[in-house]
Coordinates of C-alpha atoms and ligand atoms in Angstrom, one line a residue:
M184 CA 12.6 -26.4 8.9
K185 CA 9.3 -25.6 7.3
K186 CA 9.6 -24.8 3.6
L187 CA 6.7 -22.8 2.2
A188 CA 5.1 -24.1 -0.9
S189 CA 3.5 -22.2 -3.8
Y190 CA -0.1 -22.6 -4.9
L191 CA 0.0 -22.9 -8.6
H192 CA -2.5 -24.5 -11.1
N193 CA -4.7 -25.5 -8.1
E194 CA -2.0 -27.5 -6.3
W195 CA 0.6 -26.9 -3.7
K196 CA 4.1 -27.2 -5.2
T197 CA 7.5 -26.9 -3.4
G198 CA 10.4 -25.3 -5.1
T199 CA 13.9 -26.8 -5.2
G200 CA 17.0 -25.8 -3.3
D201 CA 17.4 -24.2 0.1
G202 CA 15.6 -21.0 -0.9
A203 CA 15.4 -17.8 1.1
S204 CA 15.4 -17.7 4.9
L205 CA 12.5 -16.1 6.8
Y206 CA 13.6 -14.8 10.2
N207 CA 12.1 -13.8 13.5
P208 CA 13.6 -10.2 13.6
T209 CA 13.5 -10.1 17.4
T210 CA 15.5 -13.2 18.0
E211 CA 17.4 -13.3 14.6
V212 CA 16.4 -17.0 14.3
V213 CA 15.4 -18.6 11.0
I214 CA 11.8 -19.8 11.2
A215 CA 11.0 -21.0 7.6
R216 CA 12.3 -21.1 4.1
A217 CA 10.8 -20.4 0.7
S218 CA 11.8 -21.2 -2.9
S219 CA 10.1 -21.0 -6.2
D220 CA 13.1 -22.5 -8.1
G221 CA 12.2 -25.2 -10.5
L222 CA 8.5 -24.3 -10.6
D223 CA 6.7 -23.7 -13.9
L224 CA 5.4 -20.2 -13.3
G225 CA 4.5 -19.8 -16.9
A226 CA 2.1 -22.8 -16.7
A227 CA 0.6 -21.3 -13.6
V228 CA -0.1 -18.1 -15.4
S229 CA -1.8 -19.9 -18.3
Y230 CA -3.9 -21.9 -15.9
A231 CA -5.0 -18.8 -14.0
R232 CA -5.7 -17.0 -17.3
D233 CA -7.7 -19.8 -18.9
I234 CA -9.4 -21.6 -16.0
G235 CA -9.6 -18.9 -13.3
G236 CA -10.4 -16.0 -15.7
A237 CA -13.2 -17.9 -17.5
A238 CA -14.8 -18.9 -14.2
L239 CA -14.7 -15.3 -12.8
R240 CA -16.0 -13.7 -16.0
E241 CA -19.1 -16.0 -15.9
L242 CA -20.0 -14.2 -12.6
G243 CA -21.6 -10.8 -12.3
F244 CA -20.2 -8.1 -10.0
A245 CA -22.6 -9.0 -7.2
Q246 CA -21.5 -12.7 -7.3
R247 CA -17.8 -11.8 -7.3
G248 CA -18.5 -9.4 -4.4
A249 CA -20.1 -12.3 -2.5
L250 CA -16.8 -14.2 -2.9
L251 CA -14.9 -11.2 -1.5
A252 CA -17.2 -11.2 1.5
K253 CA -16.3 -14.8 2.1
L254 CA -12.6 -14.1 1.7
S255 CA -13.0 -11.4 4.4
D256 CA -14.7 -13.9 6.8
T257 CA -12.0 -16.5 6.1
I258 CA -9.3 -14.1 7.1
H259 CA -11.2 -12.7 10.0
K260 CA -11.8 -16.2 11.5
R261 CA -8.0 -16.6 11.7
R262 CA -7.3 -13.1 13.0
D263 CA -5.5 -14.3 16.2
E264 CA -3.4 -16.8 14.3
L265 CA -2.4 -14.3 11.7
I266 CA -1.5 -11.7 14.3
A267 CA 0.8 -14.2 16.1
L268 CA 2.5 -14.9 12.7
A269 CA 3.0 -11.2 12.1
V270 CA 4.5 -10.7 15.5
E271 CA 6.9 -13.7 14.9
N272 CA 7.9 -13.0 11.3
G273 CA 7.3 -9.3 10.8
G274 CA 8.4 -7.9 14.2
N275 CA 4.9 -6.4 14.5
T276 CA 3.4 -5.4 17.7
R277 CA -0.2 -6.7 18.1
G278 CA -1.4 -3.2 17.2
D279 CA 0.7 -3.2 14.0
A280 CA -0.5 -6.7 13.1
K281 CA -4.1 -5.8 13.6
F282 CA -3.7 -2.8 11.4
D283 CA -2.4 -5.1 8.6
V284 CA -4.9 -7.9 9.0
D285 CA -8.0 -5.7 9.7
G286 CA -6.9 -3.5 6.8
A287 CA -7.2 -6.6 4.6
T288 CA -10.6 -7.6 5.8
A289 CA -12.0 -4.1 5.7
T290 CA -10.8 -3.6 2.1
L291 CA -12.4 -6.9 1.0
Q292 CA -15.6 -5.8 2.7
H293 CA -15.5 -2.5 0.9
Y294 CA -15.2 -4.1 -2.5
A295 CA -17.8 -6.8 -1.5
E296 CA -20.3 -4.0 -0.9
L297 CA -19.3 -2.3 -4.2
G298 CA -20.0 -5.6 -6.0
K299 CA -23.5 -5.6 -4.5
T300 CA -24.1 -2.0 -5.7
L301 CA -22.9 -2.8 -9.2
G302 CA -25.3 -5.8 -9.3
E303 CA -25.5 -8.7 -11.7
R304 CA -24.1 -7.0 -14.8
R305 CA -20.6 -7.8 -16.1
V306 CA -20.0 -4.7 -18.1
I307 CA -20.0 -1.1 -16.8
A308 CA -21.2 1.8 -18.9
D309 CA -19.0 4.8 -18.5
G310 CA -20.9 8.1 -18.9
P311 CA -24.1 8.8 -20.8
T312 CA -24.9 7.6 -24.3
M313 CA -24.4 10.1 -27.1
Q314 CA -26.1 10.6 -30.5
L315 CA -23.4 10.2 -33.2
G316 CA -25.1 11.4 -36.4
R317 CA -28.2 13.1 -37.6
N318 CA -30.3 10.1 -36.9
P319 CA -30.9 9.5 -33.2
R320 CA -30.9 5.8 -33.7
W321 CA -27.1 5.7 -34.0
I322 CA -25.5 6.1 -30.6
G323 CA -22.2 5.6 -28.8
V324 CA -21.2 5.0 -25.2
H325 CA -18.1 3.9 -23.4
A326 CA -18.1 0.6 -21.5
W327 CA -15.7 -1.3 -19.3
S328 CA -15.3 -5.0 -19.6
S329 CA -13.0 -7.5 -17.8
A330 CA -9.5 -8.0 -19.3
Q331 CA -9.1 -11.6 -20.4
G332 CA -5.8 -12.0 -18.7
V333 CA -4.2 -12.4 -15.4
A334 CA -3.3 -9.9 -12.6
V335 CA 0.2 -10.4 -11.3
H336 CA 0.6 -8.7 -7.9
V337 CA 4.1 -8.1 -6.5
N338 CA 4.1 -6.9 -3.0
A339 CA 6.4 -5.2 -0.5
Y340 CA 7.2 -6.8 2.8
N341 CA 5.6 -4.4 5.2
F342 CA 1.9 -5.3 4.8
P343 CA 1.7 -9.0 3.9
A344 CA -2.0 -9.2 4.5
W345 CA -3.4 -5.8 3.5
N346 CA -1.2 -5.3 0.5
M347 CA -2.0 -8.7 -0.9
M348 CA -5.8 -8.5 -0.3
E349 CA -6.4 -4.9 -1.3
K350 CA -4.9 -5.7 -4.7
A351 CA -6.7 -9.1 -4.9
A352 CA -10.1 -7.6 -4.0
V353 CA -10.0 -5.1 -6.9
A354 CA -8.8 -7.6 -9.5
L355 CA -11.2 -10.3 -8.5
L356 CA -14.2 -7.9 -8.5
A357 CA -13.1 -6.9 -11.9
G358 CA -13.3 -10.5 -13.0
V359 CA -9.5 -11.1 -13.3
P360 CA -7.6 -14.0 -11.7
V361 CA -4.7 -13.2 -9.4
V362 CA -1.2 -14.5 -9.2
T363 CA 0.2 -13.0 -6.1
K364 CA 3.9 -12.8 -5.2
P365 CA 4.5 -11.6 -1.7
A366 CA 7.9 -10.4 -0.5
Q367 CA 9.9 -13.3 0.9
S368 CA 11.0 -11.9 4.1
T369 CA 7.5 -11.7 5.7
L370 CA 5.9 -14.5 3.7
L371 CA 4.4 -16.4 6.6
V372 CA 1.3 -14.3 6.9
A373 CA 0.5 -14.1 3.2
H374 CA 1.1 -17.9 2.9
R375 CA -1.2 -18.7 5.7
I376 CA -3.9 -16.5 4.2
V377 CA -3.8 -18.3 0.9
E378 CA -3.7 -21.7 2.7
A379 CA -6.9 -20.6 4.6
I380 CA -8.6 -19.6 1.4
V381 CA -7.8 -23.0 -0.2
E382 CA -8.9 -24.8 3.0
D383 CA -12.2 -23.0 3.0
K384 CA -12.7 -23.5 -0.8
V385 CA -13.7 -19.9 -1.2
L386 CA -12.7 -19.2 -4.8
P387 CA -13.0 -21.1 -8.1
A388 CA -10.0 -23.0 -9.4
G389 CA -7.3 -20.7 -10.8
A390 CA -8.7 -17.5 -9.3
L391 CA -5.9 -17.1 -6.9
S392 CA -2.3 -18.5 -7.2
L393 CA 0.6 -17.9 -4.8
V394 CA 4.3 -17.7 -5.6
S395 CA 6.3 -18.4 -2.5
G396 CA 9.8 -17.4 -3.4
G397 CA 11.4 -15.3 -6.1
I398 CA 9.7 -13.9 -9.2
G399 CA 11.7 -16.2 -11.5
K400 CA 10.7 -16.0 -15.1
L401 CA 7.0 -15.3 -14.4
F402 CA 7.0 -12.0 -16.4
D403 CA 8.1 -13.8 -19.5
A404 CA 4.7 -15.5 -19.6
L405 CA 2.7 -12.2 -19.7
G406 CA 0.8 -11.0 -22.7
P407 CA -1.4 -8.1 -23.9
Q408 CA -4.4 -8.8 -21.7
D409 CA -2.4 -9.1 -18.4
A410 CA -1.8 -6.5 -15.7
I411 CA 0.8 -6.1 -13.1
A412 CA 0.4 -4.2 -9.8
F413 CA 3.6 -3.6 -8.0
T414 CA 4.4 -2.2 -4.5
G415 CA 8.0 -1.8 -3.5
S416 CA 11.1 0.2 -4.1
A417 CA 11.5 2.6 -7.0
Q418 CA 14.5 0.5 -8.1
T419 CA 12.5 -2.7 -8.5
G420 CA 9.7 -0.7 -10.0
T421 CA 12.1 0.5 -12.8
K422 CA 13.2 -3.1 -13.5
I423 CA 9.6 -4.2 -13.9
R424 CA 8.7 -1.1 -16.1
T425 CA 11.5 -2.0 -18.5
H426 CA 11.0 -5.7 -18.5
E427 CA 11.0 -7.0 -22.1
S428 CA 7.5 -8.6 -21.9
V429 CA 6.0 -5.6 -20.2
V430 CA 7.3 -3.3 -22.9
R431 CA 6.6 -5.6 -25.9
H432 CA 3.0 -6.4 -24.9
S433 CA 2.1 -3.1 -23.3
V434 CA 1.3 -5.0 -20.1
R435 CA -0.7 -2.7 -17.9
L436 CA 1.5 -1.7 -14.9
N437 CA 0.7 0.1 -11.7
V438 CA 3.7 1.1 -9.6
E439 CA 3.4 2.1 -5.9
A440 CA 6.9 3.0 -5.0
D441 CA 8.7 5.0 -2.3
S442 CA 7.8 8.4 -1.1
L443 CA 9.1 11.2 1.1
N444 CA 5.7 12.1 2.6
S445 CA 5.5 15.4 4.5
A446 CA 3.6 17.0 7.3
V447 CA 3.2 20.8 7.4
L448 CA 2.3 22.6 10.5
G449 CA 0.5 25.9 9.7
P450 CA 1.9 29.1 11.1
D451 CA -1.4 29.7 12.9
V452 CA -1.1 26.7 15.1
E453 CA -0.1 27.4 18.7
Q454 CA 1.7 25.1 21.0
G455 CA -0.8 23.3 23.3
S456 CA -3.8 23.9 21.0
A457 CA -6.0 20.9 19.9
T458 CA -4.5 21.1 16.4
Y459 CA -1.0 21.1 17.8
E460 CA -1.7 18.1 19.9
M461 CA -3.3 16.3 17.0
F462 CA -0.2 17.0 14.9
L463 CA 2.2 15.7 17.6
R464 CA 0.0 12.6 18.3
E465 CA -0.4 11.6 14.6
L466 CA 3.3 12.4 13.8
A467 CA 4.5 10.1 16.7
K468 CA 2.2 7.4 15.3
E469 CA 3.5 7.8 11.8
V470 CA 7.1 7.6 12.9
T471 CA 6.6 4.5 15.1
Q472 CA 3.7 2.4 13.7
K473 CA 5.2 -0.7 11.9
S474 CA 8.6 0.7 13.1
G475 CA 8.3 3.3 10.4
Q476 CA 8.2 0.7 7.6
K477 CA 5.1 2.2 6.1
C478 CA 5.0 3.7 2.6
T479 CA 2.8 6.5 4.0
A480 CA 4.9 7.3 7.0
T481 CA 5.9 11.0 7.4
R482 CA 9.5 11.5 6.5
R483 CA 9.7 15.3 6.4
V484 CA 8.1 17.6 9.0
F485 CA 7.8 21.3 8.0
V486 CA 7.2 23.8 10.8
N487 CA 7.5 27.6 11.0
E488 CA 10.9 28.6 12.3
A489 CA 9.3 30.5 15.2
I490 CA 8.0 27.2 16.7
A491 CA 10.7 24.8 15.5
K492 CA 12.4 24.5 18.9
D493 CA 9.1 23.7 20.7
V494 CA 8.2 21.0 18.2
E495 CA 11.6 19.4 18.5
R496 CA 11.3 19.2 22.3
D497 CA 7.7 18.0 22.3
L498 CA 8.2 15.4 19.6
C499 CA 11.3 14.0 21.2
E500 CA 9.4 13.7 24.4
R501 CA 6.6 11.7 22.7
L502 CA 9.1 9.5 20.8
S503 CA 11.1 8.7 23.9
E504 CA 7.9 7.5 25.6
V505 CA 7.5 4.7 23.1
V506 CA 8.5 1.4 24.6
V507 CA 10.7 -0.4 22.0
G508 CA 11.3 -4.2 22.3
D509 CA 10.1 -7.7 21.8
P510 CA 6.7 -7.1 20.2
S511 CA 5.1 -10.2 21.8
H512 CA 5.0 -8.2 25.1
N513 CA 1.9 -6.1 25.5
E514 CA 3.7 -3.0 26.9
V515 CA 6.0 -2.9 23.8
K516 CA 4.7 -0.3 21.3
M517 CA 7.4 -0.6 18.6
G518 CA 9.2 -3.8 17.4
P519 CA 12.4 -4.3 15.4
L520 CA 13.0 -3.7 11.7
V521 CA 12.2 -6.7 9.6
T522 CA 15.6 -7.8 8.4
A523 CA 19.3 -7.3 9.1
Q524 CA 19.5 -5.6 5.7
Q525 CA 16.7 -3.3 6.5
L526 CA 18.5 -2.2 9.7
A527 CA 21.8 -1.7 7.7
D528 CA 19.9 0.4 5.2
V529 CA 18.2 2.5 7.9
R530 CA 21.6 3.1 9.6
A531 CA 23.2 4.1 6.3
G532 CA 20.2 6.4 5.6
I533 CA 20.6 8.2 9.0
A534 CA 24.3 8.6 8.3
T535 CA 23.6 10.3 5.0
L536 CA 21.0 12.6 6.5
Q537 CA 23.3 13.5 9.4
K538 CA 25.6 15.3 6.9
H539 CA 22.8 17.9 6.7
A540 CA 20.9 17.4 10.0
R541 CA 21.6 16.7 13.6
V542 CA 20.1 13.9 15.6
A543 CA 17.7 15.4 18.2
C544 CA 16.8 12.0 19.6
G545 CA 17.2 8.3 18.8
G546 CA 19.7 7.4 16.0
D547 CA 20.9 4.2 17.5
R548 CA 19.6 0.9 19.1
G549 CA 18.5 2.8 22.3
K550 CA 16.8 1.0 25.1
V551 CA 15.2 -2.3 24.1
A552 CA 12.8 -4.2 26.4
H553 CA 12.8 -8.0 26.6
A554 CA 15.4 -8.6 23.8
E555 CA 19.1 -9.1 23.7
K556 CA 19.3 -9.5 20.0
G557 CA 17.1 -8.2 17.2
W558 CA 17.2 -5.6 14.5
F559 CA 16.2 -2.6 16.6
I560 CA 16.6 1.1 16.1
A561 CA 15.1 3.8 18.4
P562 CA 12.5 6.3 17.0
T563 CA 14.7 9.0 15.6
L564 CA 14.1 12.7 15.0
L565 CA 16.7 14.6 12.9
V566 CA 16.7 18.4 12.7
A567 CA 17.8 20.0 9.4
N568 CA 20.8 22.3 9.4
D569 CA 20.1 23.4 5.8
A570 CA 16.4 23.1 4.7
G571 CA 17.3 22.9 1.1
A572 CA 19.9 20.1 1.3
A573 CA 19.0 17.6 -1.5
P574 CA 19.3 14.3 0.5
L575 CA 16.7 15.5 3.0
H576 CA 14.2 15.5 0.2
D577 CA 15.6 12.6 -1.7
V578 CA 16.6 9.8 0.7
E579 CA 13.8 7.6 2.0
V580 CA 14.9 6.1 5.3
F581 CA 12.4 3.2 5.6
G582 CA 12.3 3.0 9.4
P583 CA 11.2 5.1 12.5
V584 CA 13.0 8.2 11.2
T585 CA 11.8 11.7 10.3
T586 CA 13.4 15.0 9.7
L587 CA 12.2 18.4 11.1
I588 CA 12.7 21.2 8.6
A589 CA 12.0 24.9 9.4
Y590 CA 10.3 27.1 6.8
K591 CA 10.0 30.9 6.7
T592 CA 6.8 31.5 4.6
P593 CA 3.9 29.3 3.4
D594 CA 5.4 29.6 -0.2
D595 CA 8.7 28.5 1.1
A596 CA 7.0 25.5 2.8
A597 CA 5.2 24.5 -0.5
K598 CA 8.4 24.7 -2.5
L599 CA 10.2 22.5 0.0
V600 CA 7.4 19.9 0.1
R601 CA 7.5 19.7 -3.7
R602 CA 11.2 18.9 -3.5
G603 CA 10.0 15.3 -2.7
Q604 CA 9.3 14.9 -6.4
G605 CA 5.9 13.3 -5.9
S606 CA 4.6 11.7 -2.8
L607 CA 1.8 9.3 -1.6
V608 CA 0.4 11.6 1.1
G609 CA 0.9 15.0 2.4
S610 CA -0.6 16.4 5.6
V611 CA -1.4 19.9 6.5
Y612 CA -2.3 20.9 10.1
S613 CA -4.0 24.2 10.3
D614 CA -7.2 26.0 11.3
D615 CA -6.6 28.8 8.9
E616 CA -8.5 28.3 5.6
P617 CA -6.5 30.8 3.5
F618 CA -3.3 28.9 4.5
C619 CA -5.0 25.5 3.7
E620 CA -6.0 27.0 0.3
S621 CA -2.5 28.1 -0.4
M622 CA -1.2 24.6 0.4
L623 CA -4.0 23.0 -1.8
H624 CA -2.8 25.1 -4.8
G625 CA 0.9 24.7 -3.8
I626 CA 1.2 20.9 -3.2
A627 CA -2.0 18.9 -4.2
A628 CA -0.6 18.2 -7.6
A629 CA 2.5 16.7 -6.0
H630 CA 0.5 14.1 -4.1
G631 CA -1.9 11.2 -4.5
R632 CA -3.7 12.2 -1.2
L633 CA -3.8 15.4 0.8
Y634 CA -4.9 15.3 4.4
F635 CA -6.0 18.5 6.2
G636 CA -5.9 18.0 10.0
S637 CA -7.7 20.6 12.1
E638 CA -9.3 21.2 15.5
K639 CA -12.8 20.3 14.0
I640 CA -11.7 16.7 13.2
A641 CA -9.0 16.2 15.8
E642 CA -10.8 13.4 17.6
H643 CA -12.3 11.7 14.5
T644 CA -9.6 10.7 12.0
F645 CA -7.3 7.7 11.6
G646 CA -4.4 10.0 10.7
P647 CA -2.7 10.5 7.3
G648 CA -1.0 7.1 7.2
T649 CA -4.2 5.0 6.8
V650 CA -5.0 4.0 3.3
L651 CA -8.8 3.9 2.7
A652 CA -10.4 1.7 0.1
G653 CA -12.8 4.4 -1.1
L654 CA -10.0 6.9 -1.8
V655 CA -7.2 6.5 -4.3
H656 CA -3.8 5.4 -3.1
G657 CA -0.6 6.2 -5.1
G658 CA 1.3 9.2 -6.0
P659 CA 3.0 11.0 -8.9
G660 CA 6.7 11.0 -9.8
R661 CA 9.0 9.1 -7.5
A662 CA 6.0 7.6 -5.7
G663 CA 5.6 5.5 -8.8
G664 CA 3.0 7.4 -10.8
G665 CA 0.4 4.8 -9.9
E666 CA -3.1 4.8 -8.5
E667 CA -5.0 2.0 -6.9
L668 CA -8.2 1.5 -4.8
G669 CA -10.5 4.6 -4.9
G670 CA -13.6 2.4 -5.0
V671 CA -14.8 1.7 -8.5
R672 CA -11.9 3.7 -10.0
G673 CA -9.6 0.8 -8.9
L674 CA -11.3 -1.6 -11.3
E675 CA -10.1 0.3 -14.3
H676 CA -6.6 -1.2 -14.1
Y677 CA -8.1 -4.6 -14.8
M678 CA -10.7 -3.7 -17.3
Q679 CA -10.7 -2.4 -20.9
R680 CA -12.7 0.8 -21.8
T681 CA -14.2 0.3 -25.2
A682 CA -16.2 2.8 -27.2
I683 CA -19.4 1.0 -28.2
Q684 CA -21.3 2.2 -31.3
G685 CA -24.6 0.8 -32.6
S686 CA -28.3 1.2 -32.8
K687 CA -29.9 2.7 -29.8
P688 CA -32.0 -0.3 -28.7
T689 CA -29.1 -2.7 -29.2
V690 CA -26.6 -0.7 -27.3
E691 CA -29.0 0.1 -24.5
R692 CA -30.0 -3.6 -24.2
L693 CA -26.4 -4.9 -24.4
L694 CA -25.2 -2.5 -21.6
G695 CA -28.3 -2.7 -19.5
I696 CA -29.0 1.0 -19.9
A697 CA -32.5 2.1 -19.2
A698 CA -34.1 3.3 -22.4
G699 CA -32.8 6.8 -23.2
G700 CA -30.8 7.2 -20.0
A701 CA -27.5 6.4 -18.4
A702 CA -26.6 3.0 -16.9
Ligands
NAP835 P1 11.5 -4.3 -3.0 O1 12.8 -4.8 -2.6 O2 11.4 -3.5 -4.2 O3 10.6 -5.6 -3.1 C1 9.2 -5.5 -3.4 C2 8.8 -6.8 -4.1 O4 9.4 -6.9 -5.4 C3 9.1 -8.1 -3.4 O5 8.0 -9.0 -3.5 C4 10.3 -8.6 -4.1 O6 10.5 -10.0 -4.1 C5 10.0 -8.2 -5.6 N1 11.1 -8.1 -6.5 C6 12.4 -8.0 -6.2 N2 13.1 -7.9 -7.4 C7 12.2 -8.1 -8.4 C8 12.3 -8.1 -9.8 N3 13.5 -8.0 -10.4 N4 11.2 -8.3 -10.5 C9 10.0 -8.4 -9.9 N5 9.8 -8.3 -8.6 C10 10.9 -8.2 -7.8 O7 10.8 -3.5 -1.8 P2 10.7 -3.9 -0.2 O8 12.0 -3.8 0.4 O9 9.9 -5.1 -0.1 O10 9.7 -2.7 0.3 C11 10.2 -1.5 0.7 C12 9.9 -0.4 -0.3 O11 8.6 -0.5 -0.7 C13 10.1 1.0 0.3 O12 10.9 1.7 -0.6 C14 8.7 1.5 0.4 O13 8.6 2.9 0.2 C15 8.0 0.8 -0.7 N6 6.6 0.7 -0.4 C16 5.7 1.4 -1.2 C17 4.3 1.3 -0.9 C18 3.3 2.1 -1.7 O14 2.1 1.8 -1.6 N7 3.7 3.1 -2.5 C19 3.9 0.5 0.1 C20 4.8 -0.3 0.8 C21 6.1 -0.2 0.5 P3 11.5 -10.7 -3.1 O15 11.0 -10.5 -1.7 O16 11.5 -12.1 -3.6 O17 12.9 -10.0 -3.3

């Protein structure tokens, strides 16, 4: 049985003991193991900080960007191999796997380009210079410089390629070395990517380390210049937030946690219109892509009570057309959930929601193509009996499950959306600008991203579930209160903003500011 090693202080190291099992979720067969037991993660953090950090900080943004472009090529070259691993270990269809792998390469390319734009400098001035006293020779300006620490990235299981590389792209461009800790259940893809990066000798020693296995005592080694970026459940997020080292050293922490994202259909949208079709098409995709194991998937669907019956029928029709089964077959459009535990959690979640909603379609294993075993659940639509019931707005069922909730007025819709207590993304489908405006004022503050779907862009968007490197990803409240990506904004998590004061020529020269102007 293959045991996956960790890449620490520039060497592959295998942990002790049996470790965790990685499964093929379609066959339920164990395909590999992983353990970080017995490995000195503290030494790996020190090596990354001292050796990797120093090497990266020697480079300007453009040179670091060039490394990201090479990383993107390294991954793209192995695209087919990585897709096959994601089908085997993640239960991904080929489409799901491409979404993950291509998301990783596209994000790397975005940050590679950004590096080019930022140029050879290593410090970024933030805003214009200001005169500080009577004499114009004394000025001040804010400037960002690379933290002299390490970036620890703890990732969820659902996007082993994208999640790992979107975080790495930003930290590396900021000049900070990465210690990445993927989720164990889908480790094969992340492990193969790091192997490929090492094979191709893309990065300087210590710039990227991989923990294959549990987090162990890694956080004990963190200090005041280090940063953590975490994606996963709110429960684990809370454990990290309250970890002694994190609290003691004010370690920077970004949390991307769970979210009950919503879609709102405007009262102006008629059945059969282009906007209605867009809403149905994107909703069906959000429920079934990655078998609903997507942080941005739509969990609550709000429609005017006048059209609720039509939406229920049309959405069930779409969901029942999705072929569920062994994802290695081309005609299969949705695979299994990733682990037996995930299936148990989804079933328990549906049972909880069923106390306040009825199952309109799905709800059980359903028809499964080409597989006798496997952790399958059919795409499921629930219809709320009581729009205000707390669990409908509180329980994230991390699978192909969504709940239809009828609203009476736009105000009512906004209030119900806000019951999610902070979400990653909300979508509004409407061609009526006053309605869109009322939703902007009503729910934007409860979201990290707000997506307006309309007839004008019906054929041109990726849908609300696609995270784009140029726009921020994250959300307030229960979504973790974090923010990552967003182009150059993402770098701030790994850099320190310092107010710089001094004589005008010195400050301008140090920060590469054209005399008398902004950087
Ligand atoms: P999880 O159980 O919280 O695990 C996430 C990561 O945390 C894994 O790498 C896990 O490692 C690690 N971990 C577990 N215990 C830890 C601890 N005490 N200290 C530090 N790290 C620890 O979440 P998951 O089941 O993988 O992912 C599903 C959840 O993630 C869902 O709730 C979903 O909404 C959320 N999610 C959010 C986003 C977003 O961008 N906001 C994106 C994707 C997923 P092991 O594998 O070794 O246990």
